[in-house]
XYZ file of C-alpha atoms in Angstrom:
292
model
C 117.573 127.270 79.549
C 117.476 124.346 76.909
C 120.975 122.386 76.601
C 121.331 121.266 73.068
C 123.802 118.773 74.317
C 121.156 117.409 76.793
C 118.881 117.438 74.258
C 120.308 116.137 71.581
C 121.340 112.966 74.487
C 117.853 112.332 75.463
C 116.793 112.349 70.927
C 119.426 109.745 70.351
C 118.887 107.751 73.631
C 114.900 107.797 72.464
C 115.813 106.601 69.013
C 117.761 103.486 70.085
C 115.814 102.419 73.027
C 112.209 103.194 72.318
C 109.303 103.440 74.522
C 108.928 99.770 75.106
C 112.509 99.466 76.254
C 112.583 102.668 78.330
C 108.997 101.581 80.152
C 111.283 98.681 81.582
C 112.914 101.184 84.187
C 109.438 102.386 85.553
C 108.615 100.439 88.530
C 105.099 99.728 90.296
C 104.396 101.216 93.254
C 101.122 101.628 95.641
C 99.779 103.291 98.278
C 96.798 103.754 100.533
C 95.472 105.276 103.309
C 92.382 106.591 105.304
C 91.092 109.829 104.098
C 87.601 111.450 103.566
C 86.265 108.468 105.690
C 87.325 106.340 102.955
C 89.986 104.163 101.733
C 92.168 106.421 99.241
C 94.728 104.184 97.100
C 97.348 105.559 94.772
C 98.729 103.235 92.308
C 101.204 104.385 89.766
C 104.747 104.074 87.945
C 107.707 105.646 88.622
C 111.478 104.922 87.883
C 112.586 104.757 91.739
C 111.416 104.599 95.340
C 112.510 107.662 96.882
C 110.373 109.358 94.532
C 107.620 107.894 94.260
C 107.376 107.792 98.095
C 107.842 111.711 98.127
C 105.614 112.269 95.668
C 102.590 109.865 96.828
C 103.095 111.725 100.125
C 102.370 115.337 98.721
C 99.276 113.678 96.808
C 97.868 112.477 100.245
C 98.794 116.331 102.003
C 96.442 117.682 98.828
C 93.935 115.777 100.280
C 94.308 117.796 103.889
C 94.602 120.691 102.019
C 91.372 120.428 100.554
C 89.473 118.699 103.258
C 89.927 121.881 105.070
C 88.136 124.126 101.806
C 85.054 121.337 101.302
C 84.725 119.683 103.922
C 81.236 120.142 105.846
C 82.576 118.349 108.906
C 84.965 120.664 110.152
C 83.631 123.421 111.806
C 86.243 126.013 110.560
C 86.566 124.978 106.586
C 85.776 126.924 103.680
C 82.643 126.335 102.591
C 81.439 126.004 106.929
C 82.742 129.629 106.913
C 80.595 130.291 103.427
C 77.408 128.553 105.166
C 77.850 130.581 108.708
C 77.174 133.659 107.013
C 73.895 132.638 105.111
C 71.265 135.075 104.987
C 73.877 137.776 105.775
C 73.267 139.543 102.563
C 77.668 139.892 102.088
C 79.083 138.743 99.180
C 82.021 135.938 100.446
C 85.206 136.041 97.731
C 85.825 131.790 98.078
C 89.013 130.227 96.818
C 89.609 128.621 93.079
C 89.017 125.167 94.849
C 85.288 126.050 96.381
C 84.795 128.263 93.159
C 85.192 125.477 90.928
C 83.100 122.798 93.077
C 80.362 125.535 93.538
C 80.239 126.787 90.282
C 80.178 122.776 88.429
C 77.486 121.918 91.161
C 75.068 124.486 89.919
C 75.480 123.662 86.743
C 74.787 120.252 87.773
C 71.499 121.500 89.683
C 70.139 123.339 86.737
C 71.138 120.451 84.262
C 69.232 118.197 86.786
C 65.923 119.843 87.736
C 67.270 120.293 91.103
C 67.836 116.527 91.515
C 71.721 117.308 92.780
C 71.424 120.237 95.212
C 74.685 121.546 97.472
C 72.502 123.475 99.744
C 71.135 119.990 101.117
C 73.103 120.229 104.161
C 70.623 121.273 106.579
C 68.883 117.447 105.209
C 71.884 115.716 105.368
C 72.829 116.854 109.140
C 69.427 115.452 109.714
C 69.533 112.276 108.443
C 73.206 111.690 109.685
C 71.905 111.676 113.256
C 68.890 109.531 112.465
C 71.190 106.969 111.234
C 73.462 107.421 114.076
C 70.206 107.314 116.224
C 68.644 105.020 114.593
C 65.575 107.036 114.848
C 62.987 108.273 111.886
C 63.139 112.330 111.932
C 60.510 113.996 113.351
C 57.615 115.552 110.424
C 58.730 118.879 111.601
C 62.036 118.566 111.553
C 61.899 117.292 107.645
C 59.239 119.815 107.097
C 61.339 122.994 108.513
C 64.700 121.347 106.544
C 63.040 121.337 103.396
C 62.317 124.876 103.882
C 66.135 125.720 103.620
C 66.733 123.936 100.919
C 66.916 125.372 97.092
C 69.670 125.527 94.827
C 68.556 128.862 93.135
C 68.978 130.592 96.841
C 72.733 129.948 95.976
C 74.109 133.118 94.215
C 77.595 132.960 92.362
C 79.206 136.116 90.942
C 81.605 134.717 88.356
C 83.291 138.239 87.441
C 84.357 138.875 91.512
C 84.508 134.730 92.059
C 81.851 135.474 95.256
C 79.043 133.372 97.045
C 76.527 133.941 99.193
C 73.205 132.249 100.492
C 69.788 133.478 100.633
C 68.560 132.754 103.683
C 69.567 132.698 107.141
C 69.948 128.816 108.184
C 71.435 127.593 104.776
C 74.084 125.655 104.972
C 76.235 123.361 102.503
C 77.171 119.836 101.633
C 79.671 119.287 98.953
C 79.356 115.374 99.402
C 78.319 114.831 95.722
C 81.385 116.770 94.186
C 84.260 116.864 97.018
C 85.150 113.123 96.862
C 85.786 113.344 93.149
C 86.930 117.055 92.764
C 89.568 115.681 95.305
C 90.541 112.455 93.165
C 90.801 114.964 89.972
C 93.472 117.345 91.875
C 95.712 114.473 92.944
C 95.870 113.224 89.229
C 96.687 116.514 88.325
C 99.360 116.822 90.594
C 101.009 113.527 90.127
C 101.206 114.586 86.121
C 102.454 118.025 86.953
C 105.424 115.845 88.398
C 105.888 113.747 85.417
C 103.799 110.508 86.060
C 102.509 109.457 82.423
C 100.757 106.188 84.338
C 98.171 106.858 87.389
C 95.110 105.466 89.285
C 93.451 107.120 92.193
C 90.596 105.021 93.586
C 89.129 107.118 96.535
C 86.089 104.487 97.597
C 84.823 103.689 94.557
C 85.936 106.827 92.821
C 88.371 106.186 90.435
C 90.395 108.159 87.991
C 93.115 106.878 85.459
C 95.338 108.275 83.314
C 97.693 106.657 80.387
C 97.815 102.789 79.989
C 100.986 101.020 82.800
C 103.712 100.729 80.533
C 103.655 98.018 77.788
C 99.707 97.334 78.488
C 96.223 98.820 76.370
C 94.889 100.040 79.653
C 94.379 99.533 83.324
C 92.083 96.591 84.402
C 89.175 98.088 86.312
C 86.690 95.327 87.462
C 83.138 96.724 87.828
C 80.507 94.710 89.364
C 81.906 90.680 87.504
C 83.192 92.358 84.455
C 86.757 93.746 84.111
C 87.086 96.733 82.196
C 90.695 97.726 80.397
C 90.210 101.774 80.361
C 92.750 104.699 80.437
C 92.366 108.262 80.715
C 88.606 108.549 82.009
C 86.703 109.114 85.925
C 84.598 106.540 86.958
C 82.398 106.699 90.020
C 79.803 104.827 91.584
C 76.527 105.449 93.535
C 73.707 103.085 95.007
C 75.160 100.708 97.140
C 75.181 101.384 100.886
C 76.553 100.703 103.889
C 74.915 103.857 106.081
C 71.255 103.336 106.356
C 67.801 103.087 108.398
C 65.743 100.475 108.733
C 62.559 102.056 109.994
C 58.634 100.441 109.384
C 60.050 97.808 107.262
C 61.530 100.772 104.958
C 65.364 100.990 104.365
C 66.035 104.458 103.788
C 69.891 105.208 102.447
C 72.139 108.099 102.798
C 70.977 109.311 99.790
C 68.567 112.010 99.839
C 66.590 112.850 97.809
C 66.346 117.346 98.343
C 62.483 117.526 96.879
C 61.384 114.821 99.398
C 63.430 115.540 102.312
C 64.262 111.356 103.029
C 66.885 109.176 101.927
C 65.599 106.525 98.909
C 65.152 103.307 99.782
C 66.961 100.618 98.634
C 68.795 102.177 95.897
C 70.293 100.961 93.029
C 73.725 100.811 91.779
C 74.374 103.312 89.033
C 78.020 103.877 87.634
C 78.535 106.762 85.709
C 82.140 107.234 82.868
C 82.944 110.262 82.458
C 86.308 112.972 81.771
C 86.719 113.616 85.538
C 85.705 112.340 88.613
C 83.610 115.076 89.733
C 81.480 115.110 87.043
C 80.983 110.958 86.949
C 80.465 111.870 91.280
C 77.635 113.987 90.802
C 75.909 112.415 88.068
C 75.709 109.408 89.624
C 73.971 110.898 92.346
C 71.662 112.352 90.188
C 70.938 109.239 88.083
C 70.451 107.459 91.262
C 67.644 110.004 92.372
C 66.139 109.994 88.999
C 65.294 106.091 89.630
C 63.305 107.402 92.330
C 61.294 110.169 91.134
């Protein structure tokens, strides 16, 4: 219940010490560690440390949390579960965190021809032990891949929230999305708690929210320029550090689903956008289109 006394404190402590006074209490703080085979850094203010330590802490156990729903490389997630049972004909209820990956990556596939495709997976695996290996895939083994992959075999039924694939051997690979679905839900969380002032840089994926206190924006520095932005996703596709060199040909990570390899030497492509997993997937897809 609202305390008129309380409230009437906090209107008359607001009038005489305005925003500019009051952002003097916030303090810095920052945080990183490894997640999602990345480098995840937190970076926001806060108006002491016990806090901001508890609350950087639950952002980092969102990331578990979700790992377990997207993630392709453990066996038992979500969306493994989802793939395990392609071809099945059953209808799979998923949870509001696959739901709204899946159902923002098709989008993304229709909007793109088919240039960002989730059900690339059975590529991807591929190409992850070639680079491992070191070793060009066999013709077959491209040719049989590309068989399994198609968007449109991906079926969503928005008024039961269900999924299901086609055909038996699909499987899924939420790469494009996950990484900056992810960096959206820890914003979210952080300014469920009360944190006007945040940036999330997951590897290149960034999101930020309202300008650090008494400043027009946060300094982002992309490529030699330095940026002052607040409240927008960036992310960033192109450059790579997972690649094979095969026949004088450096093929990247990147693969394109219509040709069944990885583009060579790609270019760098940043993409601006409202979240993170929108400026994630386009970037992907603007990266592809450089190569069609």
């Amino acid at each position: 219940m609202w305390n008129k006394g309380v409230g009437l404190l906090i209107l008359v402590f607001s009038f005489f010490f305005p925003t500019t006074i009051l952002a003097q209490y916030l303090q810095r703080f920052e945080y990183t560690q490894p997640k999602m085979g990345t480098s995840v850094s937190i970076t926001f203010y806060a108006d002491n440390q016990v806090f901001a330590d508890s609350i950087a802490q639950l952002a980092y156990l969102k990331i578990d949390t979700l790992n377990r729903i997207l993630s392709d490389y453990l066996s038992n997630s979500e969306v493994n579960q989802l793939s395990q049972r392609a071809g099945s004909g059953k209808w799979i209820e998923v949870s509001d965190d696959l739901w709204a990956v899946l159902s923002f990556g098709k989008k993304v596939s229709k909007q793109s021809r088919g240039r960002f495709d989730m059900t690339i997976a059975p590529l991807s695996k591929l190409w992850r032990k070639a680079f491992r290996q070191q070793i060009f895939p066999k013709k077959e083994q491209l040719k049989a891949a590309k068989k399994l992959v198609n968007y449109k075999w991906l079926k969503l039924d928005a008024s039961t929230q269900r999924a299901r694939l086609k055909r038996e051997g699909m499987r899924l690979d939420l790469g494009g999305l996950a990484k900056g679905y992810v960096v959206d839900e820890m914003v979210e969380l952080l300014q469920s708690a009360g944190i006007q002032s945040v940036l999330v840089d997951a590897g290149g994926d960034l999101r930020i929210t309202n300008p650090p206190p008494n400043q027009e924006g946060w300094r982002i520095q992309q490529g030699k320029a330095i940026l002052t932005l607040q409240n927008t996703a960036i992310a960033t596709s192109g450059s790579t550090y997972q690649y094979l060199e095969w026949k004088g040909k450096r093929y990247s990570h990147i693969i394109h689903p219509k040709k069944g390899v990885g583009i060579a030497r790609p270019k760098s492509v940043t993409v601006q956008s409202q979240t993170c997993m929108a400026a994630d997937a386009w970037a992907s897809v603007l990266s592809l289109s450089k190569c069609d």
